[in-house]
Coordinates of C-alpha atoms and ligand atoms in Angstrom, one line a residue:
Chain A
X1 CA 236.0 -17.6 -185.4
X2 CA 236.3 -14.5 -183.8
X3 CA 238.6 -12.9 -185.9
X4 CA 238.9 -11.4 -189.5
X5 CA 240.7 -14.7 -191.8
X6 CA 243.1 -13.8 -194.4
X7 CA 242.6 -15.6 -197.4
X8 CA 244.8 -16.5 -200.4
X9 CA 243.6 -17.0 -204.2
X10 CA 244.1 -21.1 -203.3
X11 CA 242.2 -21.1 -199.9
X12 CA 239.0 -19.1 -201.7
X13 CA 237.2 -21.7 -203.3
X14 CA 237.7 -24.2 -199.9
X15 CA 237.3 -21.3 -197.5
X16 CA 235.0 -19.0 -198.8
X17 CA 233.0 -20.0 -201.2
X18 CA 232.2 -23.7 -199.7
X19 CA 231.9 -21.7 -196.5
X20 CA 228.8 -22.7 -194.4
X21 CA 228.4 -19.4 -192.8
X22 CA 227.8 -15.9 -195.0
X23 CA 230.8 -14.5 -195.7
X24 CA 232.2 -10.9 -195.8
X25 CA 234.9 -10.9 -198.5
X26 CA 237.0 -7.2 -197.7
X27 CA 239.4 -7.0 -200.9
X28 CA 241.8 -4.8 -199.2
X29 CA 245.3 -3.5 -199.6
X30 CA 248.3 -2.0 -197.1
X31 CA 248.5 1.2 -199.2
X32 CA 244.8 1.9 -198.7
X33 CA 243.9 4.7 -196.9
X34 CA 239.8 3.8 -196.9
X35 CA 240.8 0.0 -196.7
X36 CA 242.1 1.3 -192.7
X37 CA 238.7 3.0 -192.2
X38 CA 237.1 0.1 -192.5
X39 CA 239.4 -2.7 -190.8
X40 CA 238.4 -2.2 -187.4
X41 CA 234.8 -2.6 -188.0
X42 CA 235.1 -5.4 -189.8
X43 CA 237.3 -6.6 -186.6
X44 CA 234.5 -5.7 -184.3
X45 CA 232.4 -7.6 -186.5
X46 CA 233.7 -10.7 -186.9
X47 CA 234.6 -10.3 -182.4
X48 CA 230.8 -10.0 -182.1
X49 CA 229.3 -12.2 -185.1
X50 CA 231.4 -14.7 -185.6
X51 CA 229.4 -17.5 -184.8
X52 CA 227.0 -16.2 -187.4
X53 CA 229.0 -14.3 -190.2
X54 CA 232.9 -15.0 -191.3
X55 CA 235.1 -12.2 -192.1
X56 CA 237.5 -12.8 -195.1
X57 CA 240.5 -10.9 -195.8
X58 CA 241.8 -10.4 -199.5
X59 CA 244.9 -8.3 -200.1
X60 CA 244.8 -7.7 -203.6
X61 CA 248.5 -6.8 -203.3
X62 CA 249.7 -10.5 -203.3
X63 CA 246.3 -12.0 -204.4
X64 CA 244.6 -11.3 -207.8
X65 CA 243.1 -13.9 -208.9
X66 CA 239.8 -13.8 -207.1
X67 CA 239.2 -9.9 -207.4
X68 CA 240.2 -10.0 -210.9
X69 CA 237.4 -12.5 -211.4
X70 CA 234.7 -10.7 -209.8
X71 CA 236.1 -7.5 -211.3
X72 CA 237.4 -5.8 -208.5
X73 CA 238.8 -2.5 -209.0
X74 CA 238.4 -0.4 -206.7
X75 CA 239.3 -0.8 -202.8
X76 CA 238.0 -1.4 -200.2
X77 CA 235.6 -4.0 -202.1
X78 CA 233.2 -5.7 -199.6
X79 CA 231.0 -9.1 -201.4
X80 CA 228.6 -10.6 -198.9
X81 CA 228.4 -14.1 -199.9
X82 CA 226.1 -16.8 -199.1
X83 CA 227.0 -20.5 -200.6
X84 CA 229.2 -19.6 -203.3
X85 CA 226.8 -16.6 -204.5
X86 CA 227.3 -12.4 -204.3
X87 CA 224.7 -11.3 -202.3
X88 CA 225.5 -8.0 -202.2
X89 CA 228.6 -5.5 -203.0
X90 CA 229.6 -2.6 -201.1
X91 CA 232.4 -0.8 -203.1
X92 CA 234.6 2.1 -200.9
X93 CA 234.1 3.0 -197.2
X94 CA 231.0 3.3 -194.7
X95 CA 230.4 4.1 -191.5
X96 CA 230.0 1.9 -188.8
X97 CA 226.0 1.8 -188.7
X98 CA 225.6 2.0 -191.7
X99 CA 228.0 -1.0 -192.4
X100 CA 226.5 -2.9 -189.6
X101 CA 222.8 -2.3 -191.1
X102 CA 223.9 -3.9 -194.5
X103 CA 225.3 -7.2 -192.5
X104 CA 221.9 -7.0 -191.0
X105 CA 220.4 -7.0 -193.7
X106 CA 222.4 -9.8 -195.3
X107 CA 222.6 -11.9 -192.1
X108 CA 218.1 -11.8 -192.6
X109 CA 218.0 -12.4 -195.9
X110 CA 220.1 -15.9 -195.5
X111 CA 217.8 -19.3 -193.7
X112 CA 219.5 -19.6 -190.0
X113 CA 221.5 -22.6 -189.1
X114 CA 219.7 -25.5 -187.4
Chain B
X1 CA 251.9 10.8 -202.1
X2 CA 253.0 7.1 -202.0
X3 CA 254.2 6.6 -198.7
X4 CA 251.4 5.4 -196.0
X5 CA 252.1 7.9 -192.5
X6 CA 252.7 6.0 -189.9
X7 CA 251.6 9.2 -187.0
X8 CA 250.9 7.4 -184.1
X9 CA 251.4 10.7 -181.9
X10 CA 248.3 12.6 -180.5
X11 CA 247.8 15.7 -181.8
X12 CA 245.5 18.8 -179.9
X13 CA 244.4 19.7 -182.7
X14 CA 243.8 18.2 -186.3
X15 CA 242.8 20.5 -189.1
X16 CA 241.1 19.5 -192.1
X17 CA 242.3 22.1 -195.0
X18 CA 245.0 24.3 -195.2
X19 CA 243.8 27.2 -197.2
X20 CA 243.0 30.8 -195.3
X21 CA 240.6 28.9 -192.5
X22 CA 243.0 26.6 -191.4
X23 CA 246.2 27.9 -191.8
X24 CA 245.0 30.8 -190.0
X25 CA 243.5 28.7 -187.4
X26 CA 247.0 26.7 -187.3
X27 CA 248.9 29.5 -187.0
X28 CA 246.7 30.7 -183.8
X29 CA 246.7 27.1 -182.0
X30 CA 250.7 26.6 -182.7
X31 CA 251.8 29.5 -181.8
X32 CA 249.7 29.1 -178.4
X33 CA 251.8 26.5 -177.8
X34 CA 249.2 23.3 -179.1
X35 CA 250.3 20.7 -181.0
X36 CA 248.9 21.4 -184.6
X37 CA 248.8 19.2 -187.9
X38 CA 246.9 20.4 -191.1
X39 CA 246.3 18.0 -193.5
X40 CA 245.2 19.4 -197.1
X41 CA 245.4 17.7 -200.3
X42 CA 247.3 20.1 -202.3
X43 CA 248.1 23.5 -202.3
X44 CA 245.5 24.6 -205.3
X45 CA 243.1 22.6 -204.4
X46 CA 240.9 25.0 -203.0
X47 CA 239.3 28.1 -203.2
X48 CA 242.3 31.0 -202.5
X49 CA 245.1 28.3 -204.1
X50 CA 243.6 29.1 -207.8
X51 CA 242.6 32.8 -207.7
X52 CA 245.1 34.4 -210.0
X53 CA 245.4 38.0 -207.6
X54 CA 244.6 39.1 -204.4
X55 CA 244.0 42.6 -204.3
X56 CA 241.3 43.0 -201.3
X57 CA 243.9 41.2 -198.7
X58 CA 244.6 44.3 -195.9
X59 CA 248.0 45.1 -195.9
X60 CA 249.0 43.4 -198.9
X61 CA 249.5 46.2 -201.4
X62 CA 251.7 44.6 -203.8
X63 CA 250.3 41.9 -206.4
X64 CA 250.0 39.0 -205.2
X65 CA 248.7 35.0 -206.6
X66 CA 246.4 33.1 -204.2
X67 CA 248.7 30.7 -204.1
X68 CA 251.4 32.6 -203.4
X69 CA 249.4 34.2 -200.0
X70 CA 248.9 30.7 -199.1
X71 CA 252.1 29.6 -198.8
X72 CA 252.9 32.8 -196.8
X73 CA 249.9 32.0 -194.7
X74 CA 251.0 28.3 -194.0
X75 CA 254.7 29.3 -193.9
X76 CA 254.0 31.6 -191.1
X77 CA 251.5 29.2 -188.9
X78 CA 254.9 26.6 -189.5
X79 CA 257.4 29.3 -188.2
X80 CA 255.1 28.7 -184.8
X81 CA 255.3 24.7 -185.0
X82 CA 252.4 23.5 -187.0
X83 CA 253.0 20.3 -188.8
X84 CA 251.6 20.0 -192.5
X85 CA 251.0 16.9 -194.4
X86 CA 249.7 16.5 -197.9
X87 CA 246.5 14.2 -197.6
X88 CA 243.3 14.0 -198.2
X89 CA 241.1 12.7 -195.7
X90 CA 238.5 10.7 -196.5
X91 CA 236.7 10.2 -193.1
X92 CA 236.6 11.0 -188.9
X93 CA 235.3 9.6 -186.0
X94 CA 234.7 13.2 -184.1
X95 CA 232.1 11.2 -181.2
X96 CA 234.9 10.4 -179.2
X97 CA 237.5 11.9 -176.7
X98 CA 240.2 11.2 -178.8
X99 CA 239.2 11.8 -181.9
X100 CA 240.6 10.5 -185.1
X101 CA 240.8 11.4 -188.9
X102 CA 241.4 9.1 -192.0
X103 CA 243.6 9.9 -194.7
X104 CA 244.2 8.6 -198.2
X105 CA 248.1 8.3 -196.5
X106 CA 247.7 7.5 -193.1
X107 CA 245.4 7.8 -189.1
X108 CA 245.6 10.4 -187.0
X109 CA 244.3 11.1 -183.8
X110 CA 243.8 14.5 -181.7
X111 CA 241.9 16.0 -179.5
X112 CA 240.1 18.6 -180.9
X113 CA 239.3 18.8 -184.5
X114 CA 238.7 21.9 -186.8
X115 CA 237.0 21.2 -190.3
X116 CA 238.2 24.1 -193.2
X117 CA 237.5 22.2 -196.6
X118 CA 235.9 25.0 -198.0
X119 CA 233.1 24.8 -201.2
X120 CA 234.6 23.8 -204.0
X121 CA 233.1 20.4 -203.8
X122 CA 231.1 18.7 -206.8
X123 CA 227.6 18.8 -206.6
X124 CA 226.5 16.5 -209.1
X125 CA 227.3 13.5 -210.5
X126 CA 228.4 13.2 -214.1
X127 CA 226.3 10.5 -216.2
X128 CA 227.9 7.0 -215.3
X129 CA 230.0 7.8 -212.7
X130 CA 227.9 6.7 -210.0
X131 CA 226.6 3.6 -211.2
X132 CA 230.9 2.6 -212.5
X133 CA 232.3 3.7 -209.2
X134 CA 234.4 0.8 -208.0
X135 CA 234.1 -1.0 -211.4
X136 CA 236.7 1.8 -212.8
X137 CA 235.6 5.0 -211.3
X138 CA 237.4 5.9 -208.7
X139 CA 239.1 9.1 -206.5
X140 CA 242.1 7.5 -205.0
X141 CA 244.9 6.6 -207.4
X142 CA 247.1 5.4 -204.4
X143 CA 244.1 3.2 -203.7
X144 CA 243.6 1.9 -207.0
X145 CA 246.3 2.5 -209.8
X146 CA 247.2 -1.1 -209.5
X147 CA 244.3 -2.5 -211.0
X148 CA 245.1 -0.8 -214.1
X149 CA 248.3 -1.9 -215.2
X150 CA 249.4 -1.7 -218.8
X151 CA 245.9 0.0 -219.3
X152 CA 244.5 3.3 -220.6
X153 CA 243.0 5.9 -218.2
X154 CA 241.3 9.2 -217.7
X155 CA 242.0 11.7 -215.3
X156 CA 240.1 15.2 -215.0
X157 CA 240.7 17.8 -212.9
X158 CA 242.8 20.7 -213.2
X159 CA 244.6 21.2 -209.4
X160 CA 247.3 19.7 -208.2
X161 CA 246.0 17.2 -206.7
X162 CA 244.5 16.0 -210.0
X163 CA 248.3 16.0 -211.6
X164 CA 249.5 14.4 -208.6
X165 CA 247.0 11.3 -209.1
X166 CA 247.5 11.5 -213.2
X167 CA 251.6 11.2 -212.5
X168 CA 251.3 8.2 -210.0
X169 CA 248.8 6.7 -212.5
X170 CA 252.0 6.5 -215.1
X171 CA 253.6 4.6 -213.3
X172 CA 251.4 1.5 -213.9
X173 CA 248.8 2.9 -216.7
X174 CA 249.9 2.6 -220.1
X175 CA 248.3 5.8 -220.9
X176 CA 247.1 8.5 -219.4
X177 CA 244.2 11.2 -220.9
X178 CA 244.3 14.4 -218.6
X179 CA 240.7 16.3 -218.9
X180 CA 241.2 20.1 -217.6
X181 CA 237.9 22.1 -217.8
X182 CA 239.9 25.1 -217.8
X183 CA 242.6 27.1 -220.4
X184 CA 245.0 26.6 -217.9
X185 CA 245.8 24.0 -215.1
X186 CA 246.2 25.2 -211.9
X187 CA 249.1 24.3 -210.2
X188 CA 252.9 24.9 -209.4
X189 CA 255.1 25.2 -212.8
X190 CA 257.4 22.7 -212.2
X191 CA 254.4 20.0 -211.5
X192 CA 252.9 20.9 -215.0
X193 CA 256.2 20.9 -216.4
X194 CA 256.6 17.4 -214.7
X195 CA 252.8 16.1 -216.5
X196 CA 253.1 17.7 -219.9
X197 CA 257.1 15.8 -220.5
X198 CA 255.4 12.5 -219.8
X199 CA 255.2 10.5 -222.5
X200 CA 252.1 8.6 -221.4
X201 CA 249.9 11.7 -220.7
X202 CA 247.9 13.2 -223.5
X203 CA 246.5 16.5 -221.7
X204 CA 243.0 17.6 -223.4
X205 CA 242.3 21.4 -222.3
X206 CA 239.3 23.2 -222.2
X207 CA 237.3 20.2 -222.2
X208 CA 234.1 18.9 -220.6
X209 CA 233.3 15.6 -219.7
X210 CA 230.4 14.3 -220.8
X211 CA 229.8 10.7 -219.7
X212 CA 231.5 7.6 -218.0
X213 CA 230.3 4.6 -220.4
X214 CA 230.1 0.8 -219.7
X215 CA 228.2 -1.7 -218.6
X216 CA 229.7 -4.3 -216.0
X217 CA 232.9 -2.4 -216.1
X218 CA 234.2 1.3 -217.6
X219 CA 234.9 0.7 -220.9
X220 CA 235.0 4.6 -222.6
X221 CA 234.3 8.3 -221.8
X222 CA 233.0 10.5 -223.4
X223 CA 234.2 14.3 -224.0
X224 CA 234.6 17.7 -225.8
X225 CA 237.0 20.1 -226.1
X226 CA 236.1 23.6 -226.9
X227 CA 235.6 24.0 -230.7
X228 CA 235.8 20.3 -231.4
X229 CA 233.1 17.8 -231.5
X230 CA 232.4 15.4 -228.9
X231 CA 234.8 12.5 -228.7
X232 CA 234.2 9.0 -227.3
X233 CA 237.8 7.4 -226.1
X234 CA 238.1 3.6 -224.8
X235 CA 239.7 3.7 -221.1
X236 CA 239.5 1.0 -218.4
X237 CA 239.5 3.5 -215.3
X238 CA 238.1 7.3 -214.9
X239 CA 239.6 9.0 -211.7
X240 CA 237.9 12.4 -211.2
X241 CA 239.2 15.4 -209.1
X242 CA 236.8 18.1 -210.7
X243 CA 235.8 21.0 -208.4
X244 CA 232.2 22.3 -207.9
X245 CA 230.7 25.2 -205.3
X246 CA 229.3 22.8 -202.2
X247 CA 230.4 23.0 -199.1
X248 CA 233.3 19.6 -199.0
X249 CA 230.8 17.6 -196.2
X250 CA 231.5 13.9 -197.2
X251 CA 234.3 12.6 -195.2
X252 CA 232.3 13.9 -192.1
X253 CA 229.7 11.1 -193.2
X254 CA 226.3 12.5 -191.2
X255 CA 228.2 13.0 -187.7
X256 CA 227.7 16.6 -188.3
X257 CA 224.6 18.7 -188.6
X258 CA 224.4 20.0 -192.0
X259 CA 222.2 22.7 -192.6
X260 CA 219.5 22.8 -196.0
X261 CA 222.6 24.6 -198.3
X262 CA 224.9 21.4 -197.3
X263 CA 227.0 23.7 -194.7
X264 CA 228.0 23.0 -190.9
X265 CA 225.9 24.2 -188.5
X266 CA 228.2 26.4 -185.8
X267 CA 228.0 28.6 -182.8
X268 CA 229.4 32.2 -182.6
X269 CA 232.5 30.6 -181.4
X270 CA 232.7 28.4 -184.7
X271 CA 231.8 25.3 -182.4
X272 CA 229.7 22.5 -183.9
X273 CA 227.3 20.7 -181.9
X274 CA 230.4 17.9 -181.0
X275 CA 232.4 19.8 -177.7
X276 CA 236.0 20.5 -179.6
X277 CA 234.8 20.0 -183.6
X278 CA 235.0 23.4 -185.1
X279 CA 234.3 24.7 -188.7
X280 CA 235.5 27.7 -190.5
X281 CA 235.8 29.2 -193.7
X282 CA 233.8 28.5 -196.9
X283 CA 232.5 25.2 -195.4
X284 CA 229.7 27.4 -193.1
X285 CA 226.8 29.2 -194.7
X286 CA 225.8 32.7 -193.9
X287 CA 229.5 33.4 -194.4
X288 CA 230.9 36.2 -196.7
X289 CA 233.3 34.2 -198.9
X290 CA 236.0 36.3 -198.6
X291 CA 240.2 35.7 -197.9
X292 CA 239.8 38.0 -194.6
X293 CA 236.5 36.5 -193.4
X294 CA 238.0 33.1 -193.5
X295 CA 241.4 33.9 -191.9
X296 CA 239.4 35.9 -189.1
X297 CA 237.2 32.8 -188.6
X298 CA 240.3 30.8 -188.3
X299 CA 241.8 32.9 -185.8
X300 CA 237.9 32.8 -183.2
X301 CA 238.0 29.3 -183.4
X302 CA 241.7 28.9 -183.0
X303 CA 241.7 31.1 -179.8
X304 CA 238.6 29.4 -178.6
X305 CA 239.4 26.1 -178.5
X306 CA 242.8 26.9 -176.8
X307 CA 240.5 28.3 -173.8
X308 CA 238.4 24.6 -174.2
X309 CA 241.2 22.4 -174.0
X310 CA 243.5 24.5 -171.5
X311 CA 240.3 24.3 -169.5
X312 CA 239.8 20.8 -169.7
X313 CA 243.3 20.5 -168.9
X314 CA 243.2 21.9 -165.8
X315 CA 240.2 19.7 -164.6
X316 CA 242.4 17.0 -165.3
X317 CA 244.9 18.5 -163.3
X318 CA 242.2 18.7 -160.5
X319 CA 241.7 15.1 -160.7
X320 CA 245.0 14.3 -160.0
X321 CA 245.5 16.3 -157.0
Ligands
LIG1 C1 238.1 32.1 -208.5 C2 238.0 32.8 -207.1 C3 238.5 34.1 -206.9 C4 238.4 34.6 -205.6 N1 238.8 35.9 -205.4 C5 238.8 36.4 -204.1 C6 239.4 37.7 -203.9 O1 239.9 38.4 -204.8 N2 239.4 38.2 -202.6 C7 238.9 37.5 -201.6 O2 239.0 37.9 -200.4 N3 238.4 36.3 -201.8 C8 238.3 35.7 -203.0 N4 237.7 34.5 -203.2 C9 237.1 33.8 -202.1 C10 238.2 33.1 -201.2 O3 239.1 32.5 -202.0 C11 237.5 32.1 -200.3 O4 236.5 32.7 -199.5 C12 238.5 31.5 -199.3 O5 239.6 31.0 -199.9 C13 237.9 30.5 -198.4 O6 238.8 29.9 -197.5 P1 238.7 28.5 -196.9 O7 240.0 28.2 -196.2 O8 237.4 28.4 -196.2 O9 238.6 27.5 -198.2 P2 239.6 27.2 -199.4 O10 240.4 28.3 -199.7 O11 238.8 26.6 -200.4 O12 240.6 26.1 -198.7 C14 240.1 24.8 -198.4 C15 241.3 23.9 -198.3 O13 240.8 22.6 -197.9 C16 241.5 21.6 -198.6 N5 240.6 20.4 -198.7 C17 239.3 20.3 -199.1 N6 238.9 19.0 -198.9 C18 239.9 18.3 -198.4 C19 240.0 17.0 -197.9 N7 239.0 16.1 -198.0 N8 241.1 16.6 -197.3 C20 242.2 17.5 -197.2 N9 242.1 18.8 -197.6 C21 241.0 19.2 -198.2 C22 241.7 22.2 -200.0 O14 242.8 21.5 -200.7 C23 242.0 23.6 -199.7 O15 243.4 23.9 -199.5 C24 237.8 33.9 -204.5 C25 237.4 32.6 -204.8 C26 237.5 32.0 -206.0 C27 237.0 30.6 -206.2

């Protein structure tokens, strides 16, 4: 996958959270102005990682369910999940390096696939 | 406010903050002929926008509101073509030939970049808010107002960008408590006319706040008017626009040098280290924070970086001989 998914409350449970890769959940919506900052990063990311790390799109706009339960309220919300589980949360904007440092981070932290 | 810019056009020159700086500095690149946007997020939402008279401005003898010389200052840099949008920009990528700035509303992209936010950013943190941001807290209504439908929250501030964000909260908030520091809100009559007839705003004057409480989520704040004793209110989401005295650095997000007092660091030509990223005004240090100084800054960094980009435009020029 070398592109960013988008992912509807129904798909989450199948796609995300039964995902075998980490996942970076971006809760995200059109009228966000931070939420843009952030979108091509993520697009570079999931480009260069994607064999490692999936990039998941949630537009809170159409899709509440999901970001309601993990009590999302302000966007851009980033959860980096590993089997079902918050690893970590990133609320609002970062910079690219600093963004890439915390995928990193969370990309060590999980056992690699074999 | 609502609408998302869709500017896909490249700019010379983007300047962040229209007060003195950078509608001076607008008013010197537009009328040399550059194509000029400002982007500020309100018109008393900075320094010379809330100072009640100007009596120190040369050549202005009669009386005169900040805000008032502003809008003279920005009408005039217009007159000679510059574009001004109401945003707030929340970041940049300035390491690049084209260089781009993030707003709250929309992208732009220019070539050259002048930073004029001035100091009347917050310094510290008030108790909660850090640990709540995201889980309530939060500085964009556009972004955010959603998640609070049909519930109660708290705005402080006292500009207009603080009513702005309060009004576009009623449309999906079921109420909305408006914390102004001050006596008085500072802002253009007919937009507190607009916030104090809405029937969802309870406007608190004079009043400090104290503390953003909850746990997992916001879940009160906690307050004081002058004279009364300190109130605790239940609210689901706090948005804060209160103003301070540091330089306004965090949308540049470390791509600038920033010197011990939290100011850019410039040349005598208002230059930052980054070749076409200026900085005037209130945002530098050693810097008498003063209507004129800023304006004159403006205009030295204006003029200058028409001779850097003519320049470079003549080496491309070159090339394509
Ligand atoms: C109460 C008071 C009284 C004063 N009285 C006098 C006086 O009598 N005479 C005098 O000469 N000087 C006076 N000064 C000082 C003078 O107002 C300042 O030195 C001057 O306004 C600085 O200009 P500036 O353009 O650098 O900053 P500002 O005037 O602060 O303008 C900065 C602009 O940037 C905008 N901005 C900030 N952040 C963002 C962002 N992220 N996105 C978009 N826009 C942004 C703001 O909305 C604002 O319009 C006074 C200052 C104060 C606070």
């Amino acid at each position: 996958m070398n592109e960013p998914v988008h992912i509807t409350d129904a798909e989450f449970d199948e796609k995300v959270l039964k995902s075998s890769l980490p996942v970076i959940v971006d809760f995200w919506a059109p009228w966000c102005g931070p939420c843009r900052m952030v979108a091509p990063i993520l697009d570079k990311i999931a480009k260069e990682m994607g064999d490692k790390v999936m990039v998941a799109k949630v537009n809170t706009d159409e899709n509440v369910e999901w970001a309601s339960k993990y009590g999302v309220r302000g966007i851009p919300t980033m959860l980096f999940m590993y089997n079902g589980e918050v690893v970590h949360s990133q609320v609002g904007a970062l910079p690219e390096p600093m963004l890439r440092d915390v995928v990193n981070k969370l990309l060590e932290a999980v056992p690699s696939e074999s | 406010m609502t609408t998302e810019t869709n500017d896909t056009s490249l700019y010379d020159v983007v300047i962040i903050g229209g007060g003195p700086a950078g509608a001076t500095a607008a008013l010197y690149t537009a009328r040399a002929g550059m194509k000029t946007l400002v982007l500020d997020k309100g018109l008393t939402a900075g320094a010379l926008g809330i100072t009640g008279k100007i009596a120190n401005y040369p050549g202005l003898t009669e009386e005169i509101s900040g805000a008032e010389l502003l809008e003279r200052m920005r009408d005039q840099a217009k007159s000679f073509g510059a574009a001004f949008i109401t945003d707030k920009v929340i970041g940049v990528i300035l390491n690049a030939e084209e260089k781009m700035v993030f707003g709250n509303q929309g992208t732009y992209n220019s070539r050259a970049v002048i930073v004029a936010t001035g100091s009347l950013g917050r310094g510290t943190h008030i108790k909660g808010e850090e640990e709540l941001l995201g889980k309530g807290v939060s500085y964009c209504a556009t972004c955010d107002a959603a998640f609070f439908k049909d519930q109660d929250v708290m705005v402080a501030g006292s500009s207009d960008e603080a009513i702005e964000e309060a009004l576009y909260l009623t449309r999906f908030a079921s109420r909305v408590l408006f914390l102004c520091p001050h006596e008085d809100l500072k802002a253009p009559q007919e937009l507190i006319d607009e916030l104090l007839e809405n029937p969802k705003v309870t406007l608190y004057r004079e009043t400090a706040l104290h503390e953003i409480i909850g746990t997992e989520q916001v879940e009160a704040v906690r307050f004081q008017q002058k004279g009364q004793t300190e109130e605790t209110l239940p609210i689901k989401g706090a948005f804060i626009y209160l103003q301070g005295g540091r330089p306004i650095t965090d949308f540049l997000q470390d791509q600038l040098e920033l010197n011990e007092g939290g100011c850019v660091v410039v040349d005598n030509e208002f230059q930052t280290a980054i070749p076409g990223v200026y900085a005037v005004g209130d945002v530098l240090c050693n810097h008498v924070k003063q209507v004129v100084i800023a304006a004159g800054e403006g205009a030295v960094a204006g003029m200058a970086l028409e001779k850097a980009l003519r320049g470079r435009r003549k080496i491309v020029v070159d090339w394509a001989k």
